[in-house]
Amino acid sequence: MTDTRRTEQVHPDFPDLDCLPPSELVRVLAADQQQALDAVQQAAPALSAAVEAALPCLEAGGRLIYAGAGTSGRLGVLDATELTPTFSWPPERAVPLIAGGEKAIRQAVEGAEDDFGAGKRDVLGAGIGPRDVLIGVAASGSTPYVLGALEAGQQAGAVTIAIANNPDAPLLGAARFAVLLDTGPEIISGSTRLKAGTAQKIALNTFSSALMVRLGKVYGNLMVDVRATNHKLQGRAVRLVRHATGAEEPEAKAALEAASGSVKTAIVMLKLGLSAAEAEARLRAADGHARAALGE
C-alpha cells in the first residue's frame, strides 16, 4: 500500500546524495531548510488565530501543555523549558508531555508513539482544564499518542492546537486550531528531524514568543522578564536597563540590586524616579506590562 504522506515520500531531486562531496552535501542540506521557513510563513494566519485564542486562557492563569513523540516531542520539551529563563514564565505553567516519558528525551522508546491511550492518560494526568492550551505536534499528523492527547484536551474544553507537516492529516482535524507546515519530502527520505522538525521549531518559537510579548514579558523588543541566573545574563540585564533608560552602568546596577534583579522593575524605577516597591506596585496594577506602568 502506497503511503501518500508527503513527509514519507522519496525526494525526487537527490538520488545520488550519498555521492556528493562534503561541500556540496552541506550546501544542499542547508538549502533544503528554506522550505521550513516558507511553510511557517504560509501558516502565519493559522498561528495568529491560535495566539488570539490562547492569550485569554493564559491571562486567566492557564497553562501551555505540549504533546508529541520523538523529534516533535523533544521540540515541545525544548520550547516549554526555555520559557522560564527567557521570560520568567512559571515552569509549572509550561508542561511538556512526550511519548515514553522523560526517558524518551534522550533515547527512542519503541512503540510509545503508537499508544493512543497513553496520550490521553498523560493529558488527563496533567489535570488539563478549560483554561489550558494544548499543542499537539507530529510531523506525520497521524501519531496515535498525539491524537489521544488532543482527544483528551478537546473533551476537557481546552484550547487545542495541532501542528503537522502533511495536508489532510488526521491531527489537523482533531484540534480546534490546525497549523499545517507543508514541508514536503525530506532530502534524506523520511527523516523528519530535518526540515519538518525545523518548521516545527520555528512555529513553536513563533507561537510561544508571540504569547509572551502580548502577556507583557517584553518592553519594546527588550526581554525585560529575563531571569539573570548567571554572569552572562546579569550583564545582559544591566545592558537592557541602560538601553531602556539611558542610565549609566552604576545607576543601572544599583536599580537592579534594589529590584532583586528584575529588569522590568528597574526600568520603571529609573524612568519614573520611583522606589522598587512603588515600581512593583505600578507593574502589578498594569498586569505586568511595563509600557502601561510607564503610561506610554
XYZ file of C-alpha atoms in Angstrom, residues 90-294:
205
model
C 6.490 29.708 35.766
C 7.727 26.205 34.911
C 4.537 24.656 36.268
C 2.645 26.577 33.572
C 4.607 25.023 30.684
C 4.038 21.262 30.742
C 5.789 19.111 28.101
C 4.444 15.605 27.532
C 6.429 13.195 25.374
C 5.506 9.653 24.377
C 7.547 7.281 26.518
C 8.107 9.817 29.299
C 11.336 11.591 30.257
C 13.451 8.659 29.083
C 12.333 9.445 25.529
C 14.008 12.861 25.629
C 17.410 11.180 25.166
C 16.581 7.852 23.552
C 13.889 6.212 21.473
C 11.178 4.353 23.375
C 9.914 1.774 20.935
C 6.173 1.751 20.337
C 5.414 4.637 22.687
C 4.135 6.879 19.910
C 1.615 4.232 18.835
C -0.235 4.278 22.173
C -3.377 6.390 21.764
C -4.461 5.630 25.321
C -1.149 6.786 26.787
C -1.543 10.174 25.125
C -4.984 10.528 26.598
C -3.867 9.358 30.050
C -0.868 11.704 30.108
C -3.004 14.741 29.315
C -5.664 13.778 31.850
C -2.906 13.098 34.389
C -1.678 16.663 33.870
C -5.088 17.831 35.103
C -5.999 19.637 31.899
C -8.900 22.086 32.102
C -10.718 24.723 30.034
C -8.170 27.457 30.803
C -5.303 25.385 29.395
C -3.820 25.397 25.892
C -2.762 22.049 24.420
C -0.375 21.961 21.464
C -0.148 18.585 19.728
C 2.809 18.230 17.355
C 3.511 15.415 14.884
C 5.240 15.583 11.506
C 3.171 12.722 10.104
C -0.021 14.152 11.534
C -1.198 10.664 12.407
C 0.725 9.756 15.575
C -1.718 7.892 17.883
C -0.150 9.275 21.100
C -0.756 12.847 19.959
C -4.241 12.052 18.670
C -5.101 10.628 22.092
C -3.714 13.720 23.786
C -5.800 16.026 21.606
C -8.952 13.988 22.219
C -8.476 14.400 25.955
C -7.851 18.112 25.520
C -10.956 18.550 23.420
C -13.092 16.700 25.945
C -11.715 18.880 28.755
C -12.662 22.063 26.909
C -9.070 23.247 26.490
C -7.919 25.293 23.511
C -6.375 22.649 21.265
C -3.819 23.327 18.536
C -2.465 20.761 16.082
C 0.817 21.216 14.215
C 1.521 18.726 11.422
C 3.519 18.569 8.187
C 1.103 16.699 5.919
C -2.039 18.097 4.285
C -5.285 16.409 5.341
C -3.554 14.687 8.272
C -5.911 13.302 10.964
C -4.235 15.504 13.567
C -5.353 18.665 11.777
C -8.982 17.620 12.138
C -8.597 16.644 15.789
C -7.956 20.131 17.182
C -9.749 23.453 17.298
C -6.859 25.157 15.508
C -4.963 23.418 12.703
C -1.479 24.576 11.685
C -0.213 22.890 8.523
C 3.532 23.136 7.897
C 3.716 21.634 4.405
C 7.445 20.985 4.059
C 7.172 18.138 1.551
C 9.575 15.192 1.141
C 12.790 15.213 3.136
C 16.141 15.317 1.350
C 17.025 12.212 3.403
C 13.764 10.478 2.729
C 11.529 10.151 5.784
C 13.943 11.896 8.178
C 11.548 14.452 9.618
C 14.184 15.688 12.065
C 15.292 17.796 9.081
C 13.056 20.480 7.563
C 9.823 19.166 9.100
C 11.445 19.473 12.522
C 12.928 22.859 11.651
C 9.488 24.137 10.655
C 8.026 22.853 13.923
C 10.780 24.600 15.907
C 10.139 27.894 14.106
C 6.376 27.555 14.574
C 6.659 26.769 18.299
C 9.142 29.619 18.805
C 6.824 31.985 16.966
C 3.709 30.876 18.827
C 5.115 30.970 22.357
C 7.156 34.146 21.793
C 4.111 35.968 20.403
C 2.167 34.970 23.502
C 4.923 36.172 25.819
C 5.086 39.531 24.038
C 1.335 40.006 24.361
C 1.499 38.987 28.036
C 3.867 41.873 28.799
C 7.069 39.864 29.011
C 8.690 42.236 26.508
C 9.043 46.048 26.565
C 9.645 47.363 23.063
C 11.747 44.488 21.835
C 13.624 44.036 25.117
C 13.296 40.782 27.086
C 12.590 42.552 30.359
C 11.489 39.430 32.235
C 14.776 37.604 31.627
C 15.908 35.603 34.643
C 19.515 36.641 35.333
C 20.802 33.360 36.747
C 24.428 33.536 35.556
C 27.164 36.070 34.835
C 26.248 36.392 31.151
C 22.600 37.100 31.914
C 23.477 39.515 34.711
C 25.489 41.526 32.200
C 22.580 41.382 29.771
C 20.212 42.676 32.452
C 22.434 45.722 33.026
C 22.621 46.415 29.283
C 18.845 46.144 28.921
C 18.228 48.607 31.744
C 20.770 51.041 30.326
C 19.319 50.777 26.834
C 15.750 51.388 28.033
C 16.565 54.253 30.400
C 19.812 55.851 29.282
C 21.244 55.288 32.770
C 24.956 54.857 33.394
C 26.189 51.428 34.461
C 26.480 52.137 38.231
C 22.943 53.532 38.320
C 21.570 50.587 36.361
C 23.326 48.094 38.637
C 22.021 49.849 41.762
C 18.459 49.812 40.450
C 18.705 46.130 39.581
C 20.024 45.323 43.045
C 17.145 47.229 44.652
C 14.716 45.471 42.319
C 16.070 41.997 43.226
C 17.345 41.589 39.676
C 14.069 42.460 37.926
C 14.873 44.309 34.685
C 11.286 45.455 34.305
C 11.108 46.893 37.818
C 14.468 48.626 37.449
C 13.328 50.295 34.217
C 10.149 51.633 35.822
C 12.138 52.832 38.847
C 14.631 54.771 36.774
C 12.230 56.193 34.214
C 9.725 57.411 36.799
C 12.024 58.093 39.746
C 10.327 55.541 41.976
C 11.439 53.163 44.689
C 11.453 49.438 43.958
C 8.247 48.937 45.966
C 6.496 51.766 44.122
C 7.600 50.435 40.740
C 6.423 46.931 41.616
C 3.033 48.319 42.666
C 2.665 50.135 39.343
C 3.559 46.970 37.460
C 1.035 44.906 39.428
C -1.669 47.472 38.636
C -0.716 47.203 34.949
C -0.792 43.358 34.961
C 2.956 43.292 34.477
C 3.037 45.384 31.299
C 5.931 47.843 31.526
C 4.584 50.190 28.850
C 1.267 50.544 30.669
C 3.022 51.028 34.027
C 5.069 53.810 32.459
